[in-house]
Coordinates of C-alpha atoms in Angstrom, one line a residue:
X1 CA 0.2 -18.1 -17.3
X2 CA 0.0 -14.2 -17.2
X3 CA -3.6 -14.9 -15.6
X4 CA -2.5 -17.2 -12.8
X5 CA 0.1 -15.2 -12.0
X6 CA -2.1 -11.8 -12.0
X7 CA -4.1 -14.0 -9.3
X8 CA -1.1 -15.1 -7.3
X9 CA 0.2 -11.1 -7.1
X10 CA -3.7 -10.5 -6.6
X11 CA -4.3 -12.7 -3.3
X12 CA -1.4 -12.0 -1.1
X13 CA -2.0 -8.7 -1.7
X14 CA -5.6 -8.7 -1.2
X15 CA -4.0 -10.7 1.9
X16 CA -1.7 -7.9 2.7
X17 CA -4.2 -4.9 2.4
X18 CA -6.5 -6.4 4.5
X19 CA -4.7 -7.3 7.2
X20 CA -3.6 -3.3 7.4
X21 CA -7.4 -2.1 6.4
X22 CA -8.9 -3.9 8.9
X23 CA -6.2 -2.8 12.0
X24 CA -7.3 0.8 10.7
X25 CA -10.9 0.0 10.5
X26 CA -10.8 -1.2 14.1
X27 CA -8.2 1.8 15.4
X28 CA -10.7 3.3 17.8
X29 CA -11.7 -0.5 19.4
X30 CA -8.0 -1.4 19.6
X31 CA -7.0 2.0 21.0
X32 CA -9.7 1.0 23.7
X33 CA -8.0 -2.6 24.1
X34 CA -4.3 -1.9 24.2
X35 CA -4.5 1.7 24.9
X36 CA -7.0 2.6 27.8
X37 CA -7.9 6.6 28.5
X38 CA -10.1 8.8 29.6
X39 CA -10.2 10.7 26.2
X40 CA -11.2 9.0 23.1
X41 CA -9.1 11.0 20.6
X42 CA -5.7 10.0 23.2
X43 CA -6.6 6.1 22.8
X44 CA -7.3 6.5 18.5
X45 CA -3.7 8.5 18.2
X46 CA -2.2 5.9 20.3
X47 CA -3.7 3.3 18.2
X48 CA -2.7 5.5 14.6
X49 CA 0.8 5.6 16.0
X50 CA 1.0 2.4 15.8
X51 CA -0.6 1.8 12.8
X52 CA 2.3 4.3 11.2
X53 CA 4.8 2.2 13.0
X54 CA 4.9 -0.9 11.5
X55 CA 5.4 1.5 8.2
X56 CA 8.9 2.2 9.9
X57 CA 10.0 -1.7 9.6
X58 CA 9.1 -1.6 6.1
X59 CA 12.3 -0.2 4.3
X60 CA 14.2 -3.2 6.4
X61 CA 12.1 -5.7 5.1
X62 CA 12.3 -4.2 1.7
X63 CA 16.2 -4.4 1.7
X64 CA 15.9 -7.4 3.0
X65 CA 13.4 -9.4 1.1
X66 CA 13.8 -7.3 -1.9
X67 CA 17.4 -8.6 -2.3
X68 CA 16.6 -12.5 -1.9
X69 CA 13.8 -11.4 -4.9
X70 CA 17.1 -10.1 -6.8
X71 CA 19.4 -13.2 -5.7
X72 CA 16.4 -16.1 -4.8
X73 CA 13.5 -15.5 -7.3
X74 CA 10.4 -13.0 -7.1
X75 CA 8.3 -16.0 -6.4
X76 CA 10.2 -17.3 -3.3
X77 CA 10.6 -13.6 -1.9
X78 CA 6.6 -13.4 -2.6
X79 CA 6.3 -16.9 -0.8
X80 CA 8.3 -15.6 2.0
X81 CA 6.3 -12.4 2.5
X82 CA 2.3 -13.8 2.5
X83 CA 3.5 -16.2 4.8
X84 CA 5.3 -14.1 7.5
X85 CA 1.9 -11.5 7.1
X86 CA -0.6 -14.5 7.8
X87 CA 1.7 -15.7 11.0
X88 CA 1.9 -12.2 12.5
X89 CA -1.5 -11.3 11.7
X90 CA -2.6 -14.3 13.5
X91 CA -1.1 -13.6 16.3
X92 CA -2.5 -10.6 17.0
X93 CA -5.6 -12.1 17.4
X94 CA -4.6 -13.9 20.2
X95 CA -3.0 -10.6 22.0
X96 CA -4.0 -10.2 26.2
X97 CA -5.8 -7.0 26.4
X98 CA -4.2 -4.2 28.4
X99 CA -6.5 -4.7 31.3
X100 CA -5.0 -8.4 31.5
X101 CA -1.4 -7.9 31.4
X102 CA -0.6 -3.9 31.7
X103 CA 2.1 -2.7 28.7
X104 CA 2.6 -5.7 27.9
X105 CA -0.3 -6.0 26.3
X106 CA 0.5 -2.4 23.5
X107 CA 4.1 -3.7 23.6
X108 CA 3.8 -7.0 22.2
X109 CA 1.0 -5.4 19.8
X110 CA 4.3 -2.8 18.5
X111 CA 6.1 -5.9 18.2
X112 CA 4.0 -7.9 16.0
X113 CA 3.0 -5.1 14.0
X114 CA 7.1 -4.4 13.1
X115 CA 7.1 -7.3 12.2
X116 CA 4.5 -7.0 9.9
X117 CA 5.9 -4.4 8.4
X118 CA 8.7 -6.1 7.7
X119 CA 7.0 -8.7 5.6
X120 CA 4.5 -6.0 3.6
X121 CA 8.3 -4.6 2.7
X122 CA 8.3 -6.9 0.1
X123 CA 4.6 -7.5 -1.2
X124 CA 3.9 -4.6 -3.2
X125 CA 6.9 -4.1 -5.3
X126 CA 7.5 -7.8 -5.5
X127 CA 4.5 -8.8 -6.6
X128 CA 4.9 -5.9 -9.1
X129 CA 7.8 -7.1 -10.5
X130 CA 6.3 -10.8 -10.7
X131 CA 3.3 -9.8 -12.5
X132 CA 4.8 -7.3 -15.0
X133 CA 7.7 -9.9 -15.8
X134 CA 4.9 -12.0 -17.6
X135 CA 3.5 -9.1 -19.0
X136 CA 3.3 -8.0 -22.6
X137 CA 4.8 -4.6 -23.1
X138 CA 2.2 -2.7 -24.1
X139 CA -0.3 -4.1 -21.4
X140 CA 1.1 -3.4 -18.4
X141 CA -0.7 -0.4 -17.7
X142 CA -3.8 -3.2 -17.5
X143 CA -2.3 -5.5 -15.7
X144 CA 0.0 -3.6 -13.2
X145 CA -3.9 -2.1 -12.5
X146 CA -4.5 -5.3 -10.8
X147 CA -2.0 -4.7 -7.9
X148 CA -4.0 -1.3 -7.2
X149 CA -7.4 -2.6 -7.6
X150 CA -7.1 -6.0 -5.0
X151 CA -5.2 -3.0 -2.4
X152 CA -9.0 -1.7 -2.4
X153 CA -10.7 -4.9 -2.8
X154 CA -9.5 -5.8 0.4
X155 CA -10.1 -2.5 2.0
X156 CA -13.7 -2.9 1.2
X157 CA -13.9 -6.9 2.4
X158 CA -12.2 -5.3 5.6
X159 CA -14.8 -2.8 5.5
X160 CA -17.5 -5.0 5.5
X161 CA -16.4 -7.2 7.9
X162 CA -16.1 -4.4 10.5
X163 CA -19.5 -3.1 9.9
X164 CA -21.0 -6.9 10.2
X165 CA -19.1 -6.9 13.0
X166 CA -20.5 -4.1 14.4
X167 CA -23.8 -4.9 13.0
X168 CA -23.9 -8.1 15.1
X169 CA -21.6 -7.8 18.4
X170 CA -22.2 -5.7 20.9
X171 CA -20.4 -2.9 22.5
X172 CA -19.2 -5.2 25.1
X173 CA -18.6 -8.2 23.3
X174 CA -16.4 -5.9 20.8
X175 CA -13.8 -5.0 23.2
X176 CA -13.8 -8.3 24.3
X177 CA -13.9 -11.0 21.7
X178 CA -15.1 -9.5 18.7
X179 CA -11.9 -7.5 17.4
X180 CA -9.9 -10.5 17.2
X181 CA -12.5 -12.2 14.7
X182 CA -10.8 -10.5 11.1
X183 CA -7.4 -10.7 12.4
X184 CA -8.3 -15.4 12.5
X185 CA -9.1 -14.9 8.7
X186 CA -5.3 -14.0 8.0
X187 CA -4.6 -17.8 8.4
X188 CA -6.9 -19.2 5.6
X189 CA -5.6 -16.3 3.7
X190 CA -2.3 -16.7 4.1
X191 CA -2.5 -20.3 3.4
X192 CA -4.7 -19.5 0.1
X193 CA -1.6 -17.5 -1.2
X194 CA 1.3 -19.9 -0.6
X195 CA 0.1 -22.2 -2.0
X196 CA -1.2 -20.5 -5.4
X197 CA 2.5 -18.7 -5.5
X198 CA 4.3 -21.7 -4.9
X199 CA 2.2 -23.6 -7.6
X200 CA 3.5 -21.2 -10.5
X201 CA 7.3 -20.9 -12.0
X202 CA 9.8 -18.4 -11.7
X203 CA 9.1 -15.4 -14.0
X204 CA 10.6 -16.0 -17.4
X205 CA 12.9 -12.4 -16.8
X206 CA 14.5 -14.3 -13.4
X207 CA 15.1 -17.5 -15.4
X208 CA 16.8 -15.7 -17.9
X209 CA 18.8 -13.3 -15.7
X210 CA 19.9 -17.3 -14.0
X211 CA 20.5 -18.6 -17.9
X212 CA 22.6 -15.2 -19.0
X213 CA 24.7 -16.0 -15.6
X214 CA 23.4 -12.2 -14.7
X215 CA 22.0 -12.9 -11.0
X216 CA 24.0 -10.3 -8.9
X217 CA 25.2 -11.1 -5.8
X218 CA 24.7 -8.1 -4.3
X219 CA 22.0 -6.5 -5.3
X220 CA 22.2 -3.6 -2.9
X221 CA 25.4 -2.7 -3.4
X222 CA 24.8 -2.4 -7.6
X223 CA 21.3 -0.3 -6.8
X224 CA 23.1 2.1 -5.1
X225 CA 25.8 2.1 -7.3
X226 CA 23.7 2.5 -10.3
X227 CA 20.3 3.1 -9.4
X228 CA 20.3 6.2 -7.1
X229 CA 18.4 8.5 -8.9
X230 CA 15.7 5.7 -10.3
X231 CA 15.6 4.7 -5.8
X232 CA 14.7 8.5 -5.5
X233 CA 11.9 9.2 -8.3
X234 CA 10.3 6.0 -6.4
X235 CA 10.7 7.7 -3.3
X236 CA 9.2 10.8 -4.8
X237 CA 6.2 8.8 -7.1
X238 CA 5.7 6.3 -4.0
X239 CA 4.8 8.9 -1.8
X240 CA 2.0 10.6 -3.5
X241 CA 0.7 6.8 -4.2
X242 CA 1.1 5.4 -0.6
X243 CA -0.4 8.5 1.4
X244 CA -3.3 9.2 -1.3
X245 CA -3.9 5.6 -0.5
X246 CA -4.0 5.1 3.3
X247 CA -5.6 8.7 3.4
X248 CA -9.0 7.2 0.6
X249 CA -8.1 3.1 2.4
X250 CA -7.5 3.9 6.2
X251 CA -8.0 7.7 7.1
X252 CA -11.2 8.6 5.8
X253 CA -13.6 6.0 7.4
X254 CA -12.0 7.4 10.6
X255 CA -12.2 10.7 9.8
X256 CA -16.0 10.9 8.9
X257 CA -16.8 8.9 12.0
X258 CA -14.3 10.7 14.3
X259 CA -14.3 14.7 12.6
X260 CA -17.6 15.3 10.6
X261 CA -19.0 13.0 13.3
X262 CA -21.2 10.4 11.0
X263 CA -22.3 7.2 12.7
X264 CA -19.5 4.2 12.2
X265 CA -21.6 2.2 10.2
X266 CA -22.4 5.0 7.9
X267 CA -18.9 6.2 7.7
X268 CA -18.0 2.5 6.7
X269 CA -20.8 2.4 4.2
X270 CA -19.7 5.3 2.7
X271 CA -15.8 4.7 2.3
X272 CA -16.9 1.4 0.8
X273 CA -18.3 2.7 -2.0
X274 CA -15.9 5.2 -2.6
X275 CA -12.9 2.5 -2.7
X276 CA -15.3 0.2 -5.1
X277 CA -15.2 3.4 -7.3
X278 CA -11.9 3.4 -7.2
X279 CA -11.0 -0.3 -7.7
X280 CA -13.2 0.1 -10.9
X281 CA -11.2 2.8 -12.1
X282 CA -7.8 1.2 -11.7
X283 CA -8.1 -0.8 -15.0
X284 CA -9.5 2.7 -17.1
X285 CA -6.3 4.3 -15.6
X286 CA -4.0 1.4 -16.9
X287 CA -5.5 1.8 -20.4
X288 CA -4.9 5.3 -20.0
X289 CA -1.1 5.0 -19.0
X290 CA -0.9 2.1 -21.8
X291 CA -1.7 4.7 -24.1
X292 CA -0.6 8.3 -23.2
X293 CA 2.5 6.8 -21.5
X294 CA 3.6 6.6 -17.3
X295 CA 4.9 10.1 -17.2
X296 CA 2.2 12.2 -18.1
X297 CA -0.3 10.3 -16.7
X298 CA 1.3 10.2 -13.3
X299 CA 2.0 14.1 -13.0
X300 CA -2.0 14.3 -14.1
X301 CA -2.9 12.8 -11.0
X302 CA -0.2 14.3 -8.8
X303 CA -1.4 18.0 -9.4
X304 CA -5.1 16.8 -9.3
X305 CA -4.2 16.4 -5.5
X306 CA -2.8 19.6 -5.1
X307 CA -5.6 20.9 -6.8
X308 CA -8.4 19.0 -5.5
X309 CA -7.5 18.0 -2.3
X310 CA -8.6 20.9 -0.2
X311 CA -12.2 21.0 -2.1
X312 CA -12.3 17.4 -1.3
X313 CA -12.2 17.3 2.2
X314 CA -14.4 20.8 2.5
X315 CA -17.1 18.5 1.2
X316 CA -16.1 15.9 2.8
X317 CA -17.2 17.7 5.9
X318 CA -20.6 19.2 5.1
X319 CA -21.4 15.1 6.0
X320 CA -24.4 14.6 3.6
X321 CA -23.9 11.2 1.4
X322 CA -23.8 13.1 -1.6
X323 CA -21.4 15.7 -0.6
X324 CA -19.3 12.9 1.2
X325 CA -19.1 10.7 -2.1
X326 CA -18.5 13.7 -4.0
X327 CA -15.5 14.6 -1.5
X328 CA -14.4 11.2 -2.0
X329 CA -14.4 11.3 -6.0
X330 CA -11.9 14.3 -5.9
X331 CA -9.5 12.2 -4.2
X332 CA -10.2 8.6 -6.0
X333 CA -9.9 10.2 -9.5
X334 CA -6.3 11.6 -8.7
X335 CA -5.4 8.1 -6.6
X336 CA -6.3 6.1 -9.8
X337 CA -4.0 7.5 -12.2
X338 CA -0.9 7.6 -9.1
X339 CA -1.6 4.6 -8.5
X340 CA -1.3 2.0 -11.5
X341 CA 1.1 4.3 -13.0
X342 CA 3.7 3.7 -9.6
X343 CA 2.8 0.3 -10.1
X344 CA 4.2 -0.1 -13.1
X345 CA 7.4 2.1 -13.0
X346 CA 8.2 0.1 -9.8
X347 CA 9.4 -2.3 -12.5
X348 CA 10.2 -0.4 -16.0
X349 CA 12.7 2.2 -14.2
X350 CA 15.4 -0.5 -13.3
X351 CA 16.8 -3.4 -14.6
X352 CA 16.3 -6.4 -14.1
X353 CA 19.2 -7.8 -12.1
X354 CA 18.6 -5.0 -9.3
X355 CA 15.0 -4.7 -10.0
X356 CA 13.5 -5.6 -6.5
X357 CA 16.3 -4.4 -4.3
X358 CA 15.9 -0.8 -5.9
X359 CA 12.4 -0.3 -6.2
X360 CA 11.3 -2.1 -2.7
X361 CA 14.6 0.5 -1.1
X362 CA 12.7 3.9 -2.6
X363 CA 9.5 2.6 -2.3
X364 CA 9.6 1.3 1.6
X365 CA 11.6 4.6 2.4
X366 CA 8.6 6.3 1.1
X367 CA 5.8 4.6 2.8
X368 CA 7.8 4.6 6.0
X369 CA 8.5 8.0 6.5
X370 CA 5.8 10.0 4.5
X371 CA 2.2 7.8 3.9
X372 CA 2.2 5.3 7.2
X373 CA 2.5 8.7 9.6
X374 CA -0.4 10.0 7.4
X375 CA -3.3 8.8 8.9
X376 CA -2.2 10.1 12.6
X377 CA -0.9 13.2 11.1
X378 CA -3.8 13.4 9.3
X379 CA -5.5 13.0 13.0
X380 CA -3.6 15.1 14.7
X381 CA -4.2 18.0 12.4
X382 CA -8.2 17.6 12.8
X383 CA -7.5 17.4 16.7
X384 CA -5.0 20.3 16.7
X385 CA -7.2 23.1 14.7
X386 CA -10.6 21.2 14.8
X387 CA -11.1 22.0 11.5
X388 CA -12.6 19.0 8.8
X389 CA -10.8 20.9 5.8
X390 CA -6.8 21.6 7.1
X391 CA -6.2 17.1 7.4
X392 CA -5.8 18.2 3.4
X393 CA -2.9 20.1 3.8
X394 CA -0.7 17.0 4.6
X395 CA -1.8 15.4 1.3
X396 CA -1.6 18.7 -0.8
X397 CA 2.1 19.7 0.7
X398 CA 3.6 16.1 -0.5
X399 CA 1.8 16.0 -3.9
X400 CA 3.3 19.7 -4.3
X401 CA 7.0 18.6 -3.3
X402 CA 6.8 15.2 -5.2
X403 CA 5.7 17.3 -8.5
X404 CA 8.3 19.9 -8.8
X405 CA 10.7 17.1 -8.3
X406 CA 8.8 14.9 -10.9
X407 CA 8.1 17.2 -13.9
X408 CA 12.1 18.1 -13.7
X409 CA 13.3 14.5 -13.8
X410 CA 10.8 11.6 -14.4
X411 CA 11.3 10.0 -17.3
X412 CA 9.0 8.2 -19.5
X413 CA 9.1 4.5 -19.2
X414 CA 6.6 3.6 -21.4
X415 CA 7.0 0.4 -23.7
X416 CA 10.8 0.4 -22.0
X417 CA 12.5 -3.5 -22.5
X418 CA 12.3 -4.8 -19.2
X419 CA 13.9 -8.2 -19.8
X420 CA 17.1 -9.6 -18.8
X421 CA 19.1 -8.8 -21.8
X422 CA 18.2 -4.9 -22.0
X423 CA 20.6 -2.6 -21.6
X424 CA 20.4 -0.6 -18.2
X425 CA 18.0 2.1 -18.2
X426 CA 19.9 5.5 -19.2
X427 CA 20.8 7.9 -16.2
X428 CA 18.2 9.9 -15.3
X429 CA 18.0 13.6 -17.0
X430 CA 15.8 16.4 -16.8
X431 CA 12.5 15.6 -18.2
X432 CA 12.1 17.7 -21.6

């Protein structure tokens, strides 16, 4: 059971991620499409903007879907969510072009990509809570590690099938035809992870939360109630997690080919390997947290950013392979530990009852207002200063703000009862 459901949380996320991976991949052909200029840094913001835009949509569509997870089931909210992803995604395959229907053509493409923010406001921190509600205690470090580690998987397929792509279509043929290609595979997809979520059962927490007669009715209103300061240290963890992500998943392919000025298919080639790196090291970092607890773990990883993030990006820019994979390391060592650790205190700092309502609320919040601007702050910053070390300083600022807040009042959550009869988590205190 715990590995069929790791594969259903597994492929609508790898459904999810690479539906967003490959609309970054392909910013500078769609900003072409749907944004036509004389100036190709114009037309790649354009396109970034909105890329962080959808982002926006995100916190709606976690209240939203979040509470059905708290009042429906985590498997029908997760049902719900792959499905609207797949039908949006689809659809933007089919978009006019602007030189075909004018803004039209960039305003339907906003449209569509709300929209799919709205469903992705559900994915992540319900398929958390679906997986680690099957999950032994002292294992879901492991298995919380595969939530990270198909986020990069799909990156990397998305990856791929840009530089095949690229490899095989020309220029013209590109701008024409060839973009819409990965944005056709959501439909497989998205059929490939309805039907493996609606083959399993509810998680046993849900069915016991329905047994106990615990099922709130308004989830909403009890998270923020009771769970205000557990919604905030989400916010604050979240953040490092979501912007070190879309800055290693979605900023740095454009920022070697756009900045230190690498060719695209090296640039692709390159992030690639980095994010394989990564996606092997999600599992070592779930051990870790599994052993040496969420807390400490996760603070490791947010002050390796503050410390490593500049050095990162300074190599980064010297645009040799080694010094770009070393650049890369910096960053993917830090994003490993974030990441699995978020995963899993998604669902071990609330309980069960308001579980998906409070974590998607903090979480969404988080993604919408600090990581989905990233990659166009990011951007703008390189733009601004044309400098290929100060896009860091984004990443560095937020890890610093997110720490002081986290080393005064994150708890440790480690080997916490996350079932339907625990007790609510105690208030949150200083740490210490």
């Amino acid at each position: 059971m715990r590995r069929r459901a790791a594969l259903a949380a597994g492929v609508g996320n790898f459904m999810e991620w690479f539906d967003f991976a490959v609309y970054g991949f392909f910013a500078p052909t769609m900003g072409k499409v749907f944004f036509p200029t004389s100036s190709a840094t114009v037309g790649l913001l354009s396109s970034l903007a909105v890329f962080g835009v959808a982002f926006f949509f995100r916190p709606i569509g976690g209240l939203v879907l979040g509470s059905l997870g708290d009042r429906r089931g985590r498997r029908f909210t997760l049902s719900v969510s792959v499905l609207m992803m797949g039908i949006t995604t689809t659809l933007i395959a089919a978009l006019p072009s602007y030189q075909a229907v004018g803004v039209l053509a960039p305003a339907l493409l906003v449209v569509l990509r709300c929209l799919q923010g709205f469903s992705a406001g559900g994915e992540w921190t319900g398929s958390s809570a679906f997986l680690l509600e099957m999950t032994p205690g002292n294992r879901r470090g492991v298995f919380g590690s595969v939530i990270s580690a198909t986020a990069a998987l799909a990156t990397v397929a998305g990856s791929f099938v840009a530089l095949l792509l690229q490899s095989v279509v020309s220029a013209e043929a590109m701008l024409s035809w060839g973009w819409r290609v990965p944005f056709l595979l959501a439909t497989p997809l998205a059929l490939i992870g309805l039907y493996v979520r609606l083959k399993l059962d509810e998680t046993p927490v849900f069915t016991d939360l329905r047994r106990l007669g615990k099922v709130s009715d308004k989830p909403l209103r009890a998270a923020g109630k009771r769970d205000l300061k557990p919604v905030l240290l989400t916010l604050a963890i979240a953040a490092v997690q979501g912007l070190g992500f879309y800055y290693l998943a979605t900023y740095v392919v454009n920022y070697l080919s756009q900045t230190v000025h690498l060719s695209r298919a090296n640039s692709l080639i390159l992030s690639a390997i980095g994010l394989i790196i990564y996606m092997g090291l999600c599992p070592v970092a779930g051990a870790i947290s599994d052993r040496f607890g969420r807390r400490r773990v996760n603070l490791v990883g947010s002050v390796g950013y503050i410390l490593l993030g500049l050095p990162a990006f300074v190599l980064m820019g010297q645009g040799g392979v080694a010094s770009v994979l070393l650049g890369m390391l910096l960053l993917i060592l830090p994003q490993s530990l974030v990441s699995v650790t978020t995963v899993v205190m998604l669902v071990e700092l609330f309980p069960a009852a308001t579980r998906s309502s409070g974590s998607a609320t903090g979480f969404n919040i988080a993604l919408a207002f600090v990581a989905g601007p990233g990659p166009f702050i990011a951007s703008a910053i390189a733009s601004a200063t044309g400098s290929s070390v100060w896009p860091a300083s984004y990443l560095v600022l937020v890890a610093l703000v997110a720490t002081v807040f986290l080393v005064k009042y994150l708890p440790e959550t480690a080997g916490r009862n996350i079932g339907a009869d625990a007790p609510a988590p105690e208030p949150v205190r200083e740490a210490g």
